[in-house]
PDB file of C-alpha atoms in Angstrom:
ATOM      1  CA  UNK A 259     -86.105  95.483 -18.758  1.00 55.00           C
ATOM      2  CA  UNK A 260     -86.571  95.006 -14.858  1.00 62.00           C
ATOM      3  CA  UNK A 261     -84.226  92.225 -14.622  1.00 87.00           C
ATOM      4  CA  UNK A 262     -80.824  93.791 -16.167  1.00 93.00           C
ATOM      5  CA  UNK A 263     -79.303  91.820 -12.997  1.00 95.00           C
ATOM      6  CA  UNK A 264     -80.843  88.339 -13.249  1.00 93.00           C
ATOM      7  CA  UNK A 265     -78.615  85.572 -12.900  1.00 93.00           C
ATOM      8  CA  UNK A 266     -76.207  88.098 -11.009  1.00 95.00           C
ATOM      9  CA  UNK A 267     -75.104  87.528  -6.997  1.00 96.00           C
ATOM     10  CA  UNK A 268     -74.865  91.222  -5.136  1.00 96.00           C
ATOM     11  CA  UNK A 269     -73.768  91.741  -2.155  1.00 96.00           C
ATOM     12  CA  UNK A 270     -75.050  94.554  -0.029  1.00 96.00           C
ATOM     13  CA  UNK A 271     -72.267  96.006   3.083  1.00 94.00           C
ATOM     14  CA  UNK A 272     -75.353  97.771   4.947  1.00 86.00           C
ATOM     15  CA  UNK A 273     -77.229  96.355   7.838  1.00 79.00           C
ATOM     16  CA  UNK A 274     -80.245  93.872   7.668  1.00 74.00           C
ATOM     17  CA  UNK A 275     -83.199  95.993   8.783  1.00 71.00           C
ATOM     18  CA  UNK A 276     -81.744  98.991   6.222  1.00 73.00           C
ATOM     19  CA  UNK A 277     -84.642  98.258   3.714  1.00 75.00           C
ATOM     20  CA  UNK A 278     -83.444 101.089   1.191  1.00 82.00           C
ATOM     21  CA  UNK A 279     -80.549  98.979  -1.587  1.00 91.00           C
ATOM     22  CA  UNK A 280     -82.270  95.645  -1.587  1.00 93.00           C
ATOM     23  CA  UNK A 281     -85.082  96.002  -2.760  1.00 93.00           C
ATOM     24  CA  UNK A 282     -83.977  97.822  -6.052  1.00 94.00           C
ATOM     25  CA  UNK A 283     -81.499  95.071  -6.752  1.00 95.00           C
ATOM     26  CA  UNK A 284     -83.891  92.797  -6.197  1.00 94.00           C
ATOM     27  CA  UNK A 285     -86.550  94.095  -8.217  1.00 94.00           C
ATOM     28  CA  UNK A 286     -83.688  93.912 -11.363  1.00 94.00           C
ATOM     29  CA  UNK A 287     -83.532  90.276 -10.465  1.00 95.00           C
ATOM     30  CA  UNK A 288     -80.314  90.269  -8.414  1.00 95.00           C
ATOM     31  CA  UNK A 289     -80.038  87.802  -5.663  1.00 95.00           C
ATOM     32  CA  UNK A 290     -78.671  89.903  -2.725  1.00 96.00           C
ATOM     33  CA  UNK A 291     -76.335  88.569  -0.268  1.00 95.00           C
ATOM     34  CA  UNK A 292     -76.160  90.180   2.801  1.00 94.00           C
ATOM     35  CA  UNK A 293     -72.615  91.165   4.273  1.00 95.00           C
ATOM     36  CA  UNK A 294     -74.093  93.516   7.139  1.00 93.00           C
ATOM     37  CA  UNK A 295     -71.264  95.873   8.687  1.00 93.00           C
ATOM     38  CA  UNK A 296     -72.904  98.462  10.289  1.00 88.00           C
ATOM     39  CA  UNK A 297     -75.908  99.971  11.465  1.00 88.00           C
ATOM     40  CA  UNK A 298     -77.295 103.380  12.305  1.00 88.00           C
ATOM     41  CA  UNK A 299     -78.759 104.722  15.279  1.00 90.00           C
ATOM     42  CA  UNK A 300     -79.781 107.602  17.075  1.00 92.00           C
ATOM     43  CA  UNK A 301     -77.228 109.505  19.220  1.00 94.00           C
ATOM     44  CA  UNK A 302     -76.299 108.442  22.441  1.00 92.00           C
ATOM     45  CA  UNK A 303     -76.532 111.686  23.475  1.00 93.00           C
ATOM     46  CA  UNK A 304     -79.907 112.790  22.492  1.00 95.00           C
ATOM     47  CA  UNK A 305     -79.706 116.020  25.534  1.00 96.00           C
ATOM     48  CA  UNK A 306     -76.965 117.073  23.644  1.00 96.00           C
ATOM     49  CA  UNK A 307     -77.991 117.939  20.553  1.00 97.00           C
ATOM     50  CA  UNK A 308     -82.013 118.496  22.199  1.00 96.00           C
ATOM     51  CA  UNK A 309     -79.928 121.473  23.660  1.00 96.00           C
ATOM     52  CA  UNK A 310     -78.293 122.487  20.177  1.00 97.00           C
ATOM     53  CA  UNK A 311     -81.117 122.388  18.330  1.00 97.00           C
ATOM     54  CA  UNK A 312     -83.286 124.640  21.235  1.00 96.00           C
ATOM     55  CA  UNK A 313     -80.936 127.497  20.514  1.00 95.00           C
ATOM     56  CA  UNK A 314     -81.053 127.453  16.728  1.00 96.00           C
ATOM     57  CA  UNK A 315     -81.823 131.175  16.381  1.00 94.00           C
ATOM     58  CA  UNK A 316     -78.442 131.516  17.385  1.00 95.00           C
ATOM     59  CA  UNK A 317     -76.845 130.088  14.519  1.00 97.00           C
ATOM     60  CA  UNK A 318     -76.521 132.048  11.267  1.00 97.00           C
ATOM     61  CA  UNK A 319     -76.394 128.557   8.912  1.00 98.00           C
ATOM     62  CA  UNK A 320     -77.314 124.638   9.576  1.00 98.00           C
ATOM     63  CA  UNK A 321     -75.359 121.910   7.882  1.00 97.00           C
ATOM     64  CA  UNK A 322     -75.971 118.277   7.083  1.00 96.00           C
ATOM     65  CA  UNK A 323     -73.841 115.826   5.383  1.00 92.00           C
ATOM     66  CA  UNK A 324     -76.018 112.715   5.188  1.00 88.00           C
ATOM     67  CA  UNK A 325     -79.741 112.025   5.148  1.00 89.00           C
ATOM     68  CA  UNK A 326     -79.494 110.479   8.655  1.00 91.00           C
ATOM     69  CA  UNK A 327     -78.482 113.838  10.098  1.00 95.00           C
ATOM     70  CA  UNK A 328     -81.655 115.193   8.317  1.00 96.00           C
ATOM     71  CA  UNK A 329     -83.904 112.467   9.708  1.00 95.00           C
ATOM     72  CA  UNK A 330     -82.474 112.678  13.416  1.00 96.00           C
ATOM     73  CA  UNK A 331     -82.904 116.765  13.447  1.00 97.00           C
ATOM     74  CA  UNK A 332     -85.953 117.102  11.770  1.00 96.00           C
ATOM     75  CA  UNK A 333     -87.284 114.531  14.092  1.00 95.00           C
ATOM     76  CA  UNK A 334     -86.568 116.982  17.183  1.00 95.00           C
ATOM     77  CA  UNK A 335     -87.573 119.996  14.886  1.00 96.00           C
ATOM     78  CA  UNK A 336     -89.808 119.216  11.810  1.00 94.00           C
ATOM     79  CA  UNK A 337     -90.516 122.606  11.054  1.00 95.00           C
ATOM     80  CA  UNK A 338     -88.028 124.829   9.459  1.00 96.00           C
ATOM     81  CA  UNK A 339     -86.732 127.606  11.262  1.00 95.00           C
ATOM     82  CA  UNK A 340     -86.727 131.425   9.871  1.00 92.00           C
ATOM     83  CA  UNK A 341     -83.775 133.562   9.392  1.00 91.00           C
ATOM     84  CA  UNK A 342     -80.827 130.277   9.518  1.00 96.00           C
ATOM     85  CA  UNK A 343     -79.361 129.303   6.175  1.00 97.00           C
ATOM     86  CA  UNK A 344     -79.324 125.451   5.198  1.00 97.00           C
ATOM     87  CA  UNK A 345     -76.557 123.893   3.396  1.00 96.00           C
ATOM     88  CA  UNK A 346     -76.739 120.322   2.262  1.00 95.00           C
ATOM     89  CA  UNK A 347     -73.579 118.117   1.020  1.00 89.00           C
ATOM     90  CA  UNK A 348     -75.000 116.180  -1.726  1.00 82.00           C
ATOM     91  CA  UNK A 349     -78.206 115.381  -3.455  1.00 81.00           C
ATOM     92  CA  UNK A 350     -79.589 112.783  -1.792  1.00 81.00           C
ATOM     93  CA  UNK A 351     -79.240 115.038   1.660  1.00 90.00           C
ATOM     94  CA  UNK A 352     -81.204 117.744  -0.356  1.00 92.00           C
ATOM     95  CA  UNK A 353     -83.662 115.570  -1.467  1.00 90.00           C
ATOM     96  CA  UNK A 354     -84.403 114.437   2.248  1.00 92.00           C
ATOM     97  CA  UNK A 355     -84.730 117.778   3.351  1.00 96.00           C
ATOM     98  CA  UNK A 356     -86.850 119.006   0.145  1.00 95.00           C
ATOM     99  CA  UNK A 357     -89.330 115.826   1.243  1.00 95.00           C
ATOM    100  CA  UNK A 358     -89.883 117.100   4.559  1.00 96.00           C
ATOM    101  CA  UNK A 359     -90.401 120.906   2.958  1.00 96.00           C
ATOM    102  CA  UNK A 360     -87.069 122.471   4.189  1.00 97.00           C
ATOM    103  CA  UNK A 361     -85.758 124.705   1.728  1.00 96.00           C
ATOM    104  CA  UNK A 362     -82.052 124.511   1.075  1.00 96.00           C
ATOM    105  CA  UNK A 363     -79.807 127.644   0.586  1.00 96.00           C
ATOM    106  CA  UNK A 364     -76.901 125.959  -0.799  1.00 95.00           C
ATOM    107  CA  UNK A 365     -76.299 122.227  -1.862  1.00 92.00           C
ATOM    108  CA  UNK A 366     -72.504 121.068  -2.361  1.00 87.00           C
ATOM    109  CA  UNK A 367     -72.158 118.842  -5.252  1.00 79.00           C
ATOM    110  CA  UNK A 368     -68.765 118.055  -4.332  1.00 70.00           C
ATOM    111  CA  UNK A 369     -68.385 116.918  -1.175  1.00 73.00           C
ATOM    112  CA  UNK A 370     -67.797 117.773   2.016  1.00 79.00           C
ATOM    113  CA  UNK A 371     -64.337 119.497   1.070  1.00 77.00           C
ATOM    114  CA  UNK A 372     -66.047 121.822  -1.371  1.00 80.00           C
ATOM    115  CA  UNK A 373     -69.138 123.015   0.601  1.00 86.00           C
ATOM    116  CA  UNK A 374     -67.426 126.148   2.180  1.00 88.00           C
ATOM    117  CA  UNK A 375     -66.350 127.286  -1.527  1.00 88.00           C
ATOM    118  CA  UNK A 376     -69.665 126.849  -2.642  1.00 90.00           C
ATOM    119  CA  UNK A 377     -71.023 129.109   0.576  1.00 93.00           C
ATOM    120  CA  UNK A 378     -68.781 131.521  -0.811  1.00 90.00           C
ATOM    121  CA  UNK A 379     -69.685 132.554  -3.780  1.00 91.00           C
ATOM    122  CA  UNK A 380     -73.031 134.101  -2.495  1.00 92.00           C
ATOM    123  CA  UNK A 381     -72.413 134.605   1.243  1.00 94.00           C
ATOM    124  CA  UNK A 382     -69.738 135.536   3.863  1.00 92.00           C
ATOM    125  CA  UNK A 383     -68.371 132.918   5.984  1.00 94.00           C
ATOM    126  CA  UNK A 384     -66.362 135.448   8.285  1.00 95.00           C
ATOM    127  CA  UNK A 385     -67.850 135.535  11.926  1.00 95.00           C
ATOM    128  CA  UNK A 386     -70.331 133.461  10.751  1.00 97.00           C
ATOM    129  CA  UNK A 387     -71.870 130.725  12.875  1.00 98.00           C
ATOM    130  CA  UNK A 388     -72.685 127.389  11.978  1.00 97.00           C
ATOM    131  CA  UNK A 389     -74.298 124.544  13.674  1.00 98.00           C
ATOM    132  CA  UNK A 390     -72.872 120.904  12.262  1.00 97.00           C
ATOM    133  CA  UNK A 391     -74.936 118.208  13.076  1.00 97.00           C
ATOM    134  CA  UNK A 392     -72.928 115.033  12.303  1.00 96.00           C
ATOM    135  CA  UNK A 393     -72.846 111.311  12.489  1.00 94.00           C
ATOM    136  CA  UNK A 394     -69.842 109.749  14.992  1.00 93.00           C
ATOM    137  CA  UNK A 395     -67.300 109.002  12.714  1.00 87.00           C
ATOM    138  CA  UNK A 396     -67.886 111.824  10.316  1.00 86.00           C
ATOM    139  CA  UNK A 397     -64.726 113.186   9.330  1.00 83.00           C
ATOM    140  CA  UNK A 398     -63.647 116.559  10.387  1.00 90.00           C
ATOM    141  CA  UNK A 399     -63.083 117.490   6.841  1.00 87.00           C
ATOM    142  CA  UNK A 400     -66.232 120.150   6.509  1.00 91.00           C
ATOM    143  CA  UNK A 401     -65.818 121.780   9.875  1.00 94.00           C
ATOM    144  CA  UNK A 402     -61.998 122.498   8.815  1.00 93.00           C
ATOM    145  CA  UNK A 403     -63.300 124.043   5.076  1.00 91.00           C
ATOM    146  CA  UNK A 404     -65.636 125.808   6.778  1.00 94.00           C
ATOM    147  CA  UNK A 405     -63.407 127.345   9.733  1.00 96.00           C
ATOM    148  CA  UNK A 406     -60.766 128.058   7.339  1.00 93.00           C
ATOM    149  CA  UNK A 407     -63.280 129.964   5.466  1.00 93.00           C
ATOM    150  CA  UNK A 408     -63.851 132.517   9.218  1.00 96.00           C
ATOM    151  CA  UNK A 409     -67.117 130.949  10.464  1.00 96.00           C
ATOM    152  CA  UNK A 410     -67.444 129.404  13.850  1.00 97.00           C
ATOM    153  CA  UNK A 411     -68.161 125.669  13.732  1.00 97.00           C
ATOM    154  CA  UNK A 412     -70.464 123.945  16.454  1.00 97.00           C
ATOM    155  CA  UNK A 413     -70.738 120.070  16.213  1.00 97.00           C
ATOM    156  CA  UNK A 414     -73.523 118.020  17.756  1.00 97.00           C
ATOM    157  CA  UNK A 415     -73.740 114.155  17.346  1.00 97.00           C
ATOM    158  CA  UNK A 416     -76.656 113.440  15.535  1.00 97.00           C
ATOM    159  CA  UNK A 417     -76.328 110.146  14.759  1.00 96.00           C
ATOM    160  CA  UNK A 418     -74.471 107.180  15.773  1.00 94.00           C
ATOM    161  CA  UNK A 419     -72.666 104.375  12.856  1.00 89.00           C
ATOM    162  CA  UNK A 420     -72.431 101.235  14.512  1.00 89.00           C
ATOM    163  CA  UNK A 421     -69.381  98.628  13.686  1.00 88.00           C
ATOM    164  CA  UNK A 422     -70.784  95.122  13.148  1.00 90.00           C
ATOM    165  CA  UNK A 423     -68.631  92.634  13.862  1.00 90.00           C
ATOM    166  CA  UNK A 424     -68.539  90.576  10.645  1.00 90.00           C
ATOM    167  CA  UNK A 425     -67.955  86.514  10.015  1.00 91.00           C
ATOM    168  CA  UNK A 426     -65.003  86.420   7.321  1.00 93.00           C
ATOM    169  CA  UNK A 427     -66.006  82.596   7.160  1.00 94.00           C
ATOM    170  CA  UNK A 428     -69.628  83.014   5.735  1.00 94.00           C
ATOM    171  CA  UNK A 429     -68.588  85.743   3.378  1.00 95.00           C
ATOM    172  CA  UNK A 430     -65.311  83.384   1.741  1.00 95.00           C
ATOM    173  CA  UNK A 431     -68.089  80.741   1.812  1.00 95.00           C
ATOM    174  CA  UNK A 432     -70.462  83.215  -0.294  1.00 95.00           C
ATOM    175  CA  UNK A 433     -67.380  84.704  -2.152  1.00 94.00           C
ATOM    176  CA  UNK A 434     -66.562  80.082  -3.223  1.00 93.00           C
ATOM    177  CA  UNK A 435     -70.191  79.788  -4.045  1.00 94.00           C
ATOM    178  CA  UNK A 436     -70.319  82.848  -6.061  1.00 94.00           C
ATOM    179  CA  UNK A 437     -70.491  86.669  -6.115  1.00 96.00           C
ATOM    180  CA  UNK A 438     -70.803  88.910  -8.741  1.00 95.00           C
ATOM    181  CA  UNK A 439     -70.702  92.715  -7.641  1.00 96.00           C
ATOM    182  CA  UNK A 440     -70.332  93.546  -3.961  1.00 97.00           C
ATOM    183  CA  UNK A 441     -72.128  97.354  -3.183  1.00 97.00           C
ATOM    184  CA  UNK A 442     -70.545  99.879  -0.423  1.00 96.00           C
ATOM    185  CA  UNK A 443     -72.655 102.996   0.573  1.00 91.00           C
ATOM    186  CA  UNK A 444     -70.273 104.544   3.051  1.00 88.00           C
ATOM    187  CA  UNK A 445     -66.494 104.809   4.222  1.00 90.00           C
ATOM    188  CA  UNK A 446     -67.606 103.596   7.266  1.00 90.00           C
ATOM    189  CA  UNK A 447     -68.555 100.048   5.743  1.00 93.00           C
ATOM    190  CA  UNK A 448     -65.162  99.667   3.463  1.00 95.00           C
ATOM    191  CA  UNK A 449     -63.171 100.535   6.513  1.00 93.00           C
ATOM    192  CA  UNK A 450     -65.471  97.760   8.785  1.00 93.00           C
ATOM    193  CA  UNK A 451     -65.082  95.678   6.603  1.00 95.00           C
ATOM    194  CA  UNK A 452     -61.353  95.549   5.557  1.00 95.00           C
ATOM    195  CA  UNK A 453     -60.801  95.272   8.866  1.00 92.00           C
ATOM    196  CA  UNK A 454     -62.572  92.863   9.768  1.00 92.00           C
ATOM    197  CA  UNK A 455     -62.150  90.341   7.013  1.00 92.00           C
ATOM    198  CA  UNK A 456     -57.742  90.705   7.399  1.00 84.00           C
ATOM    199  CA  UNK A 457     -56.360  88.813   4.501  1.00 87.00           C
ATOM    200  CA  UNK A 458     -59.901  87.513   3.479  1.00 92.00           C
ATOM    201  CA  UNK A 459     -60.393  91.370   1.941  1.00 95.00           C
ATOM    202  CA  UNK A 460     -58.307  90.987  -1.220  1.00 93.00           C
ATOM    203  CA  UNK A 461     -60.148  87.610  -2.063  1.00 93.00           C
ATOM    204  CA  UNK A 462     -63.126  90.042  -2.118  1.00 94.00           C
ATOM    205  CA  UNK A 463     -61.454  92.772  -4.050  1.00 93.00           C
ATOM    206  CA  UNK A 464     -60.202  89.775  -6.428  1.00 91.00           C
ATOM    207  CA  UNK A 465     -63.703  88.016  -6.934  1.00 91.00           C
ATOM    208  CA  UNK A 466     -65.894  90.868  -7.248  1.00 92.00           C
ATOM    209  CA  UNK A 467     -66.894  93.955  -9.012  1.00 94.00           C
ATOM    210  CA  UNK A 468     -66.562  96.825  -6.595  1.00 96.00           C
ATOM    211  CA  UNK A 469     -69.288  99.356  -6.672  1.00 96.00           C
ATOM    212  CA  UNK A 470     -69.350 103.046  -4.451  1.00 96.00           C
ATOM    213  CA  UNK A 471     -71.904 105.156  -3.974  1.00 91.00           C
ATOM    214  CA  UNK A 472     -69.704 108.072  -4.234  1.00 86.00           C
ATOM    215  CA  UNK A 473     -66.078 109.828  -4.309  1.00 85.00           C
ATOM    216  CA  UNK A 474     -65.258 109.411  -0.486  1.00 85.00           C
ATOM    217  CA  UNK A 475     -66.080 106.167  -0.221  1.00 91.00           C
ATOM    218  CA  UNK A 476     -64.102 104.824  -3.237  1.00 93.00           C
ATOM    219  CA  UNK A 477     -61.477 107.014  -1.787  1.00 92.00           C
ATOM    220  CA  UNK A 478     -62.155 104.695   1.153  1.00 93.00           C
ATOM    221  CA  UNK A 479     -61.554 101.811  -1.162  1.00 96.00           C
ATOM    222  CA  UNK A 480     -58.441 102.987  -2.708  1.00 96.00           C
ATOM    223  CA  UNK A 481     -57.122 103.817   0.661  1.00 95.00           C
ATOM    224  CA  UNK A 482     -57.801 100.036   1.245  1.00 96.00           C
ATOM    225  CA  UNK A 483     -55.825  98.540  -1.357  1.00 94.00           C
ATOM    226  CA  UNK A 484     -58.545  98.597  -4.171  1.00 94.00           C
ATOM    227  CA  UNK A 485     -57.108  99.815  -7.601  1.00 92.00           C
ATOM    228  CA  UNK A 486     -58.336 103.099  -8.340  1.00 89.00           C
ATOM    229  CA  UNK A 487     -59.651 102.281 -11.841  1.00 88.00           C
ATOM    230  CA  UNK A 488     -61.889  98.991 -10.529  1.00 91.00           C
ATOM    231  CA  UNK A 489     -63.836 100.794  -8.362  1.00 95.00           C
ATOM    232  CA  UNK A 490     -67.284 101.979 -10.661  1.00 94.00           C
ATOM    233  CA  UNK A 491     -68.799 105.491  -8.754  1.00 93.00           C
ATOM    234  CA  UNK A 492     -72.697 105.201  -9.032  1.00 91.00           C
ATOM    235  CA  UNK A 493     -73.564 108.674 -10.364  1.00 87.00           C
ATOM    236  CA  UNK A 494     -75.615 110.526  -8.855  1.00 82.00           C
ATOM    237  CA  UNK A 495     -74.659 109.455  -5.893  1.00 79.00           C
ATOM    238  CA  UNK A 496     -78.378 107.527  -4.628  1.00 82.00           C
ATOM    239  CA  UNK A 497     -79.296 104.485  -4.512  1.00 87.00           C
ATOM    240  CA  UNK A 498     -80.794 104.567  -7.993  1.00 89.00           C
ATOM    241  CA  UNK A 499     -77.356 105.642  -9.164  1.00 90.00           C
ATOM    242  CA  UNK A 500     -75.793 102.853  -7.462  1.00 93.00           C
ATOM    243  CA  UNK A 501     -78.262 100.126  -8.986  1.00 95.00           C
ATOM    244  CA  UNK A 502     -77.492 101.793 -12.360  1.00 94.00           C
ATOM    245  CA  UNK A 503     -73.285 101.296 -11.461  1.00 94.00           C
ATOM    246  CA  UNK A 504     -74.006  97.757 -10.102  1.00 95.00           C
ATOM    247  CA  UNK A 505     -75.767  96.575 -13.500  1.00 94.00           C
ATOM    248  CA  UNK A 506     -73.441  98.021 -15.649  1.00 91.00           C
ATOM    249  CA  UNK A 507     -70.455  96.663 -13.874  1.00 90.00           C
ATOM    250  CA  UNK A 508     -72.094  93.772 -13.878  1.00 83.00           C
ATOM    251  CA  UNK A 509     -71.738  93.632 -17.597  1.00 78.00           C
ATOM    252  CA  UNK A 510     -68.280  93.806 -17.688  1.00 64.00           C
ATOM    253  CA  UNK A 511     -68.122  90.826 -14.938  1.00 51.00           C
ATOM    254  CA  UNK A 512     -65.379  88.065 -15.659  1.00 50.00           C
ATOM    255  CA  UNK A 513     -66.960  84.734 -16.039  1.00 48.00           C
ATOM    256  CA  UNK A 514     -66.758  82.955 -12.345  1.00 47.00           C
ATOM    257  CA  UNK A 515     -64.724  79.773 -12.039  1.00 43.00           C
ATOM    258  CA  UNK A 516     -67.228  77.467 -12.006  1.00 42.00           C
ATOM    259  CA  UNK A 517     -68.900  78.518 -15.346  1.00 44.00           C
ATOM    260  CA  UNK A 518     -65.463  78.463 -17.598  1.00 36.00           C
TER     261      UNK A 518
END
């Protein structure tokens, strides 16, 4: 049962010392390739946000989009704070918060865009204020829901995604010798990576299954030239979820040149 991926080449976009993805493809029997193209860090500006975060009270609501948000806040403030809401986009943001005993008022299921209508329905956004603690290159898509919904948006960097620069030569070589499924957990990789690899990128579209880990970043594919319809969304959108999409697009894999 443990090795639904035996005999099956993955490759993984995220950066070497991320220990989270490989592992669970590896313990299905996968052989994981590494394609590293980008890393996460702490914010450059760590005064910055130390200064956000020491005026919490002020802030009806906090918001995080991504785990690594969660980690870099709770790191400066482990302990909840009374009286400010918490709104989470996404499960696996809720879960990292529920580990660390924060209690979350609201959790948006469908991303980013969606989070203000789901504040909504039980409490006022007008005049409200709301502290956004954000990676980089995070879009401004949830500060515009939420500002178009009345409330007054602060964002802090939390967290900083750093590009890799990538060797299209060693991944065509991997792509010749052979890979099955190749994963992406965030925009930020797909974009990295298309980039990076120039006309090398439809080889990879070509020769491999294409797995997300969710909507935006299969948006992020699409946007890239990947066909809509090729692109298999790990649901829920974890790492589990994602091993779960990689094995069963790895089912439907076309045989690979060298084994017709």
């Amino acid at each position: 049962e443990m090795t639904r991926l035996s005999g099956k080449v993955v490759a993984v976009t995220r950066s070497m010392d991320d220990r989270s993805l490989a592992p669970l493809l590896a313990a299905e029997g996968a052989e994981v390739v590494h394609w590293p193209t980008i890393k996460i860090q702490g914010t450059s500006n760590p005064e910055a946000l130390k200064t956000a975060l020491g005026s919490i009270a002020s802030y009806n609501w906090i918001v995080f989009t991504s785990q690594h948000s969660v980690t870099s806040v709770l790191s400066m403030i482990p302990v909840q704070p009374t009286g400010i809401r918490v709104a989470a986009v996404g499960s696996r943001t809720a879960e990292a918060l529920s580990k660390r005993q924060w209690r979350t008022d609201v959790i948006g299921v469908g991303g980013s865009a969606d989070l203000a209508k789901e504040i909504k329905k039980s409490y006022p956004l007008a005049g409200v204020s709301v502290l956004f603690p954000a990676g980089n290159l995070a879009a401004p898509t949830l500060q515009n829901s939420l500002e178009a919904a009345g409330a007054e948006v602060t964002r802090v960097e939390a967290y900083e995604t750093k590009t890799l620069s990538m060797d299209p030569t060693r991944i065509l070589n991997d792509l010749t010798t052979g890979v099955d499924v190749v994963t992406f957990a965030s925009p930020s990789a797909v974009e990295t990576m298309a980039n990076a690899m120039d006309d090398g990128w439809s080889k990879v579209l070509q020769h491999c299954s294409v797995v997300a880990i969710g909507a935006t970043t299969r948006d992020a594919l699409v946007a890239h030239g990947a066909l809509k319809n090729a692109v298999s969304v790990a649901n829920p959108a974890t790492f589990a979820g994602l091993v779960e999409a990689t094995v069963s697009s790895s089912i439907s894999t076309p045989m690979r040149e060298h084994e017709r």
